[in-house]
């Protein structure tokens, strides 16, 4: 993984490398059973070189805490693109295409049983299909032998708090699946 990280940190495959401060490789446990995928670094992430450390990240941490998942033990958090799109715009298809092999390598190395895509860009970017999160969220899909749960991006939950209820339903399904296939004794006070 360190070798892959070095390669990603030196990447110049798409124009996003020109405006980046730091590459955001992703963070968490390299042997995690749960792999979360966001869109791309924002201002704070680009500054820190760490995934989900801004406002969305704080909300994501609350959700993970409610699931009794920690970044250190249970999850790895990555993004569709590893460099910040200027002004936090959605990454262009050619930027996602250039970066996708890195994500695929990360997934292969971490070898998670469960993948969670956060938002439309992650869902579309990973599957290559033009899917709608509002339609697909909460429904398990199979992605190359791994269980994939699409849900909302935390920034959507910040913009529209009424979506939080649905997002929590999605994460509850993840906890149940985690108990089913990873650890039947995984504690969670809510479920
Ligand atoms: N939003 C994302 O999609 N990814 C991050 O790493 C931070 C915010």
PDB file of C-alpha atoms and ligand atoms in Angstrom:
ATOM      1  CA  UNK A   1       0.000   0.000   0.000  1.00  0.00           C
ATOM      2  CA  UNK A   2       2.862   2.387   0.780  1.00  0.00           C
ATOM      3  CA  UNK A   3       4.230   1.835  -2.721  1.00  0.00           C
ATOM      4  CA  UNK A   4       0.807   2.662  -4.189  1.00  0.00           C
ATOM      5  CA  UNK A   5       0.604   5.723  -1.947  1.00  0.00           C
ATOM      6  CA  UNK A   6       3.961   6.941  -3.244  1.00  0.00           C
ATOM      7  CA  UNK A   7       2.804   6.492  -6.822  1.00  0.00           C
ATOM      8  CA  UNK A   8      -0.454   8.368  -6.196  1.00  0.00           C
ATOM      9  CA  UNK A   9       1.393  11.184  -4.443  1.00  0.00           C
ATOM     10  CA  UNK A  10       3.515  11.723  -7.537  1.00  0.00           C
ATOM     11  CA  UNK A  11       0.627  11.417  -9.994  1.00  0.00           C
ATOM     12  CA  UNK A  12       0.309  13.892 -12.856  1.00  0.00           C
ATOM     13  CA  UNK A  13      -2.201  11.911 -14.946  1.00  0.00           C
ATOM     14  CA  UNK A  14      -4.859  14.641 -14.942  1.00  0.00           C
ATOM     15  CA  UNK A  15      -4.858  18.444 -14.619  1.00  0.00           C
ATOM     16  CA  UNK A  16      -6.016  18.351 -10.983  1.00  0.00           C
ATOM     17  CA  UNK A  17      -2.408  17.771  -9.940  1.00  0.00           C
ATOM     18  CA  UNK A  18      -1.547  21.336 -10.931  1.00  0.00           C
ATOM     19  CA  UNK A  19      -3.800  23.013  -8.386  1.00  0.00           C
ATOM     20  CA  UNK A  20      -3.513  20.544  -5.519  1.00  0.00           C
ATOM     21  CA  UNK A  21      -1.765  21.270  -2.256  1.00  0.00           C
ATOM     22  CA  UNK A  22      -1.728  17.696  -1.051  1.00  0.00           C
ATOM     23  CA  UNK A  23      -2.819  14.421  -2.551  1.00  0.00           C
ATOM     24  CA  UNK A  24      -5.491  12.794  -0.413  1.00  0.00           C
ATOM     25  CA  UNK A  25      -4.696   9.119  -0.672  1.00  0.00           C
ATOM     26  CA  UNK A  26      -7.285   8.043   1.891  1.00  0.00           C
ATOM     27  CA  UNK A  27      -7.180   7.069   5.540  1.00  0.00           C
ATOM     28  CA  UNK A  28      -8.102   4.260   7.817  1.00  0.00           C
ATOM     29  CA  UNK A  29      -7.234   0.640   8.306  1.00  0.00           C
ATOM     30  CA  UNK A  30      -5.495  -0.978   5.344  1.00  0.00           C
ATOM     31  CA  UNK A  31      -7.231  -4.246   6.289  1.00  0.00           C
ATOM     32  CA  UNK A  32     -10.670  -2.765   6.924  1.00  0.00           C
ATOM     33  CA  UNK A  33     -13.810  -4.752   6.151  1.00  0.00           C
ATOM     34  CA  UNK A  34     -15.683  -1.576   5.234  1.00  0.00           C
ATOM     35  CA  UNK A  35     -14.460   0.768   2.492  1.00  0.00           C
ATOM     36  CA  UNK A  36     -16.150   4.159   2.204  1.00  0.00           C
ATOM     37  CA  UNK A  37     -15.852   6.178  -0.981  1.00  0.00           C
ATOM     38  CA  UNK A  38     -16.403   9.914  -1.231  1.00  0.00           C
ATOM     39  CA  UNK A  39     -16.147  12.254  -4.197  1.00  0.00           C
ATOM     40  CA  UNK A  40     -12.879  14.083  -3.795  1.00  0.00           C
ATOM     41  CA  UNK A  41     -10.941  16.284  -1.400  1.00  0.00           C
ATOM     42  CA  UNK A  42     -12.364  19.645  -0.400  1.00  0.00           C
ATOM     43  CA  UNK A  43     -10.508  22.697   0.891  1.00  0.00           C
ATOM     44  CA  UNK A  44      -9.665  21.211   4.316  1.00  0.00           C
ATOM     45  CA  UNK A  45      -8.685  17.832   2.931  1.00  0.00           C
ATOM     46  CA  UNK A  46      -6.424  19.396   0.304  1.00  0.00           C
ATOM     47  CA  UNK A  47      -4.734  21.374   3.057  1.00  0.00           C
ATOM     48  CA  UNK A  48      -4.357  18.434   5.454  1.00  0.00           C
ATOM     49  CA  UNK A  49      -3.798  15.586   3.001  1.00  0.00           C
ATOM     50  CA  UNK A  50      -6.431  13.578   4.884  1.00  0.00           C
ATOM     51  CA  UNK A  51      -9.860  12.369   3.782  1.00  0.00           C
ATOM     52  CA  UNK A  52     -13.014  13.807   5.285  1.00  0.00           C
ATOM     53  CA  UNK A  53     -11.589  16.205   7.848  1.00  0.00           C
ATOM     54  CA  UNK A  54     -13.845  19.181   7.054  1.00  0.00           C
ATOM     55  CA  UNK A  55     -17.531  19.684   7.900  1.00  0.00           C
ATOM     56  CA  UNK A  56     -18.653  16.600   5.981  1.00  0.00           C
ATOM     57  CA  UNK A  57     -15.962  14.613   7.730  1.00  0.00           C
ATOM     58  CA  UNK A  58     -17.175  15.656  11.157  1.00  0.00           C
ATOM     59  CA  UNK A  59     -20.657  14.429  10.282  1.00  0.00           C
ATOM     60  CA  UNK A  60     -19.239  11.223   8.824  1.00  0.00           C
ATOM     61  CA  UNK A  61     -17.346  10.650  12.071  1.00  0.00           C
ATOM     62  CA  UNK A  62     -20.606  11.000  14.013  1.00  0.00           C
ATOM     63  CA  UNK A  63     -22.259   8.430  11.767  1.00  0.00           C
ATOM     64  CA  UNK A  64     -19.313   6.057  12.148  1.00  0.00           C
ATOM     65  CA  UNK A  65     -19.417   6.523  15.921  1.00  0.00           C
ATOM     66  CA  UNK A  66     -23.127   5.633  15.945  1.00  0.00           C
ATOM     67  CA  UNK A  67     -22.231   2.475  14.002  1.00  0.00           C
ATOM     68  CA  UNK A  68     -19.454   1.760  16.497  1.00  0.00           C
ATOM     69  CA  UNK A  69     -16.959   1.864  13.636  1.00  0.00           C
ATOM     70  CA  UNK A  70     -13.611   3.597  14.025  1.00  0.00           C
ATOM     71  CA  UNK A  71     -11.305   4.822  11.280  1.00  0.00           C
ATOM     72  CA  UNK A  72      -8.459   3.020  13.046  1.00  0.00           C
ATOM     73  CA  UNK A  73     -10.061  -0.415  13.183  1.00  0.00           C
ATOM     74  CA  UNK A  74     -13.077  -0.894  10.965  1.00  0.00           C
ATOM     75  CA  UNK A  75     -13.018   1.354   7.921  1.00  0.00           C
ATOM     76  CA  UNK A  76     -10.911   2.788   5.166  1.00  0.00           C
ATOM     77  CA  UNK A  77     -12.065   6.061   3.628  1.00  0.00           C
ATOM     78  CA  UNK A  78     -11.065   6.971   0.091  1.00  0.00           C
ATOM     79  CA  UNK A  79     -12.298   9.119  -2.736  1.00  0.00           C
ATOM     80  CA  UNK A  80     -13.054   8.859  -6.442  1.00  0.00           C
ATOM     81  CA  UNK A  81     -10.412  11.504  -7.174  1.00  0.00           C
ATOM     82  CA  UNK A  82      -7.376  12.031  -4.964  1.00  0.00           C
ATOM     83  CA  UNK A  83      -6.795  15.704  -5.773  1.00  0.00           C
ATOM     84  CA  UNK A  84      -9.127  18.596  -5.056  1.00  0.00           C
ATOM     85  CA  UNK A  85     -11.199  19.862  -7.962  1.00  0.00           C
ATOM     86  CA  UNK A  86     -10.908  23.685  -7.956  1.00  0.00           C
ATOM     87  CA  UNK A  87     -13.765  25.323  -6.062  1.00  0.00           C
ATOM     88  CA  UNK A  88     -15.012  21.863  -5.057  1.00  0.00           C
ATOM     89  CA  UNK A  89     -16.671  21.317  -8.425  1.00  0.00           C
ATOM     90  CA  UNK A  90     -17.691  17.786  -9.375  1.00  0.00           C
ATOM     91  CA  UNK A  91     -14.722  16.015 -10.941  1.00  0.00           C
ATOM     92  CA  UNK A  92     -14.875  15.722 -14.725  1.00  0.00           C
ATOM     93  CA  UNK A  93     -15.355  12.241 -16.231  1.00  0.00           C
ATOM     94  CA  UNK A  94     -11.810  12.216 -17.600  1.00  0.00           C
ATOM     95  CA  UNK A  95     -10.434  13.091 -14.142  1.00  0.00           C
ATOM     96  CA  UNK A  96     -12.422  10.251 -12.575  1.00  0.00           C
ATOM     97  CA  UNK A  97     -11.268   7.873 -15.301  1.00  0.00           C
ATOM     98  CA  UNK A  98      -7.638   8.797 -14.759  1.00  0.00           C
ATOM     99  CA  UNK A  99      -7.930   8.248 -10.999  1.00  0.00           C
ATOM    100  CA  UNK A 100     -10.153   5.160 -10.912  1.00  0.00           C
ATOM    101  CA  UNK A 101      -7.334   2.590 -11.306  1.00  0.00           C
ATOM    102  CA  UNK A 102      -5.858   3.877  -8.028  1.00  0.00           C
ATOM    103  CA  UNK A 103      -9.149   3.345  -6.220  1.00  0.00           C
ATOM    104  CA  UNK A 104      -9.478  -0.101  -7.738  1.00  0.00           C
ATOM    105  CA  UNK A 105      -5.988  -0.984  -6.537  1.00  0.00           C
ATOM    106  CA  UNK A 106      -6.808   0.324  -3.074  1.00  0.00           C
ATOM    107  CA  UNK A 107      -9.948  -1.801  -2.940  1.00  0.00           C
ATOM    108  CA  UNK A 108      -8.041  -4.860  -4.100  1.00  0.00           C
ATOM    109  CA  UNK A 109      -5.391  -4.330  -1.420  1.00  0.00           C
ATOM    110  CA  UNK A 110      -7.765  -3.550   1.448  1.00  0.00           C
ATOM    111  CA  UNK A 111     -10.062  -6.352   0.256  1.00  0.00           C
ATOM    112  CA  UNK A 112     -13.218  -5.118   2.028  1.00  0.00           C
ATOM    113  CA  UNK A 113     -16.397  -7.202   2.120  1.00  0.00           C
ATOM    114  CA  UNK A 114     -18.519  -4.063   2.243  1.00  0.00           C
ATOM    115  CA  UNK A 115     -18.247  -0.885   0.177  1.00  0.00           C
ATOM    116  CA  UNK A 116     -20.261   2.261   0.866  1.00  0.00           C
ATOM    117  CA  UNK A 117     -20.487   4.932  -1.807  1.00  0.00           C
ATOM    118  CA  UNK A 118     -21.243   8.397  -0.475  1.00  0.00           C
ATOM    119  CA  UNK A 119     -23.202  10.394  -3.026  1.00  0.00           C
ATOM    120  CA  UNK A 120     -23.817  10.244  -6.758  1.00  0.00           C
ATOM    121  CA  UNK A 121     -20.253  10.857  -7.914  1.00  0.00           C
ATOM    122  CA  UNK A 122     -18.917   7.920  -5.907  1.00  0.00           C
ATOM    123  CA  UNK A 123     -21.724   5.620  -7.064  1.00  0.00           C
ATOM    124  CA  UNK A 124     -21.386   6.585 -10.721  1.00  0.00           C
ATOM    125  CA  UNK A 125     -17.609   6.746 -10.609  1.00  0.00           C
ATOM    126  CA  UNK A 126     -17.229   3.281  -9.124  1.00  0.00           C
ATOM    127  CA  UNK A 127     -19.892   1.461 -11.147  1.00  0.00           C
ATOM    128  CA  UNK A 128     -19.490   3.413 -14.370  1.00  0.00           C
ATOM    129  CA  UNK A 129     -23.273   3.478 -14.556  1.00  0.00           C
ATOM    130  CA  UNK A 130     -25.514   6.515 -14.626  1.00  0.00           C
ATOM    131  CA  UNK A 131     -27.345   5.698 -11.401  1.00  0.00           C
ATOM    132  CA  UNK A 132     -29.400   7.939  -9.122  1.00  0.00           C
ATOM    133  CA  UNK A 133     -28.593   7.880  -5.405  1.00  0.00           C
ATOM    134  CA  UNK A 134     -32.188   8.718  -4.524  1.00  0.00           C
ATOM    135  CA  UNK A 135     -33.249   5.511  -6.324  1.00  0.00           C
ATOM    136  CA  UNK A 136     -30.389   3.214  -5.390  1.00  0.00           C
ATOM    137  CA  UNK A 137     -29.694   4.173  -1.791  1.00  0.00           C
ATOM    138  CA  UNK A 138     -30.493   1.604   0.835  1.00  0.00           C
ATOM    139  CA  UNK A 139     -30.352  -1.250  -1.679  1.00  0.00           C
ATOM    140  CA  UNK A 140     -27.491  -3.723  -1.664  1.00  0.00           C
ATOM    141  CA  UNK A 141     -25.723  -4.219  -4.984  1.00  0.00           C
ATOM    142  CA  UNK A 142     -22.986  -6.646  -5.860  1.00  0.00           C
ATOM    143  CA  UNK A 143     -19.777  -5.064  -7.109  1.00  0.00           C
ATOM    144  CA  UNK A 144     -17.202  -7.683  -8.111  1.00  0.00           C
ATOM    145  CA  UNK A 145     -18.138 -10.012  -5.295  1.00  0.00           C
ATOM    146  CA  UNK A 146     -18.340  -7.251  -2.716  1.00  0.00           C
ATOM    147  CA  UNK A 147     -21.476  -5.891  -1.093  1.00  0.00           C
ATOM    148  CA  UNK A 148     -22.052  -2.292  -2.141  1.00  0.00           C
ATOM    149  CA  UNK A 149     -24.381   0.043  -0.274  1.00  0.00           C
ATOM    150  CA  UNK A 150     -25.047   3.389  -1.942  1.00  0.00           C
ATOM    151  CA  UNK A 151     -26.075   6.214   0.352  1.00  0.00           C
ATOM    152  CA  UNK A 152     -26.069   9.990   0.486  1.00  0.00           C
ATOM    153  CA  UNK A 153     -22.938  12.105   0.756  1.00  0.00           C
ATOM    154  CA  UNK A 154     -22.610  13.771   4.184  1.00  0.00           C
ATOM    155  CA  UNK A 155     -22.629  17.180   2.473  1.00  0.00           C
ATOM    156  CA  UNK A 156     -26.125  16.365   1.147  1.00  0.00           C
ATOM    157  CA  UNK A 157     -27.161  15.610   4.725  1.00  0.00           C
ATOM    158  CA  UNK A 158     -25.750  18.948   5.852  1.00  0.00           C
ATOM    159  CA  UNK A 159     -27.636  20.763   3.096  1.00  0.00           C
ATOM    160  CA  UNK A 160     -30.824  18.815   3.648  1.00  0.00           C
ATOM    161  CA  UNK A 161     -31.076  17.390   7.187  1.00  0.00           C
ATOM    162  CA  UNK A 162     -34.359  15.645   6.364  1.00  0.00           C
ATOM    163  CA  UNK A 163     -32.274  13.084   4.430  1.00  0.00           C
ATOM    164  CA  UNK A 164     -30.508  12.007   7.620  1.00  0.00           C
ATOM    165  CA  UNK A 165     -33.259   9.583   8.548  1.00  0.00           C
ATOM    166  CA  UNK A 166     -32.847   7.652   5.284  1.00  0.00           C
ATOM    167  CA  UNK A 167     -29.067   7.726   5.555  1.00  0.00           C
ATOM    168  CA  UNK A 168     -29.272   6.194   9.024  1.00  0.00           C
ATOM    169  CA  UNK A 169     -31.513   3.430   7.667  1.00  0.00           C
ATOM    170  CA  UNK A 170     -28.784   2.704   5.102  1.00  0.00           C
ATOM    171  CA  UNK A 171     -26.066   2.570   7.748  1.00  0.00           C
ATOM    172  CA  UNK A 172     -28.208   0.305   9.923  1.00  0.00           C
ATOM    173  CA  UNK A 173     -28.307  -2.128   7.005  1.00  0.00           C
ATOM    174  CA  UNK A 174     -24.515  -1.925   6.899  1.00  0.00           C
ATOM    175  CA  UNK A 175     -24.285  -2.776  10.609  1.00  0.00           C
ATOM    176  CA  UNK A 176     -26.579  -5.777  10.117  1.00  0.00           C
ATOM    177  CA  UNK A 177     -24.526  -6.950   7.128  1.00  0.00           C
ATOM    178  CA  UNK A 178     -21.325  -6.434   9.120  1.00  0.00           C
ATOM    179  CA  UNK A 179     -22.750  -8.669  11.855  1.00  0.00           C
ATOM    180  CA  UNK A 180     -23.818 -11.218   9.263  1.00  0.00           C
ATOM    181  CA  UNK A 181     -20.521 -11.575   7.435  1.00  0.00           C
ATOM    182  CA  UNK A 182     -17.753 -10.069   9.593  1.00  0.00           C
ATOM    183  CA  UNK A 183     -18.475 -10.082  13.312  1.00  0.00           C
ATOM    184  CA  UNK A 184     -21.746 -11.348  14.729  1.00  0.00           C
ATOM    185  CA  UNK A 185     -20.897  -9.726  18.050  1.00  0.00           C
ATOM    186  CA  UNK A 186     -20.311  -6.232  16.692  1.00  0.00           C
ATOM    187  CA  UNK A 187     -21.883  -4.003  19.336  1.00  0.00           C
ATOM    188  CA  UNK A 188     -24.183  -1.141  18.482  1.00  0.00           C
ATOM    189  CA  UNK A 189     -26.524   0.408  20.994  1.00  0.00           C
ATOM    190  CA  UNK A 190     -29.075   1.420  18.384  1.00  0.00           C
ATOM    191  CA  UNK A 191     -29.678  -1.869  16.644  1.00  0.00           C
TER     192      UNK A 191
HETATM  193  N1  LIG B   1     -15.917  15.233   0.547  1.00  0.00           N
HETATM  194  C1  LIG B   1     -15.501  14.134  -0.111  1.00  0.00           C
HETATM  195  O1  LIG B   1     -16.193  13.616  -0.968  1.00  0.00           O
HETATM  196  N2  LIG B   1     -14.321  13.616   0.216  1.00  0.00           N
HETATM  197  C2  LIG B   1     -13.541  14.123   1.162  1.00  0.00           C
HETATM  198  O2  LIG B   1     -12.469  13.570   1.407  1.00  0.00           O
HETATM  199  C3  LIG B   1     -14.005  15.268   1.833  1.00  0.00           C
HETATM  200  C4  LIG B   1     -15.189  15.807   1.512  1.00  0.00           C
END
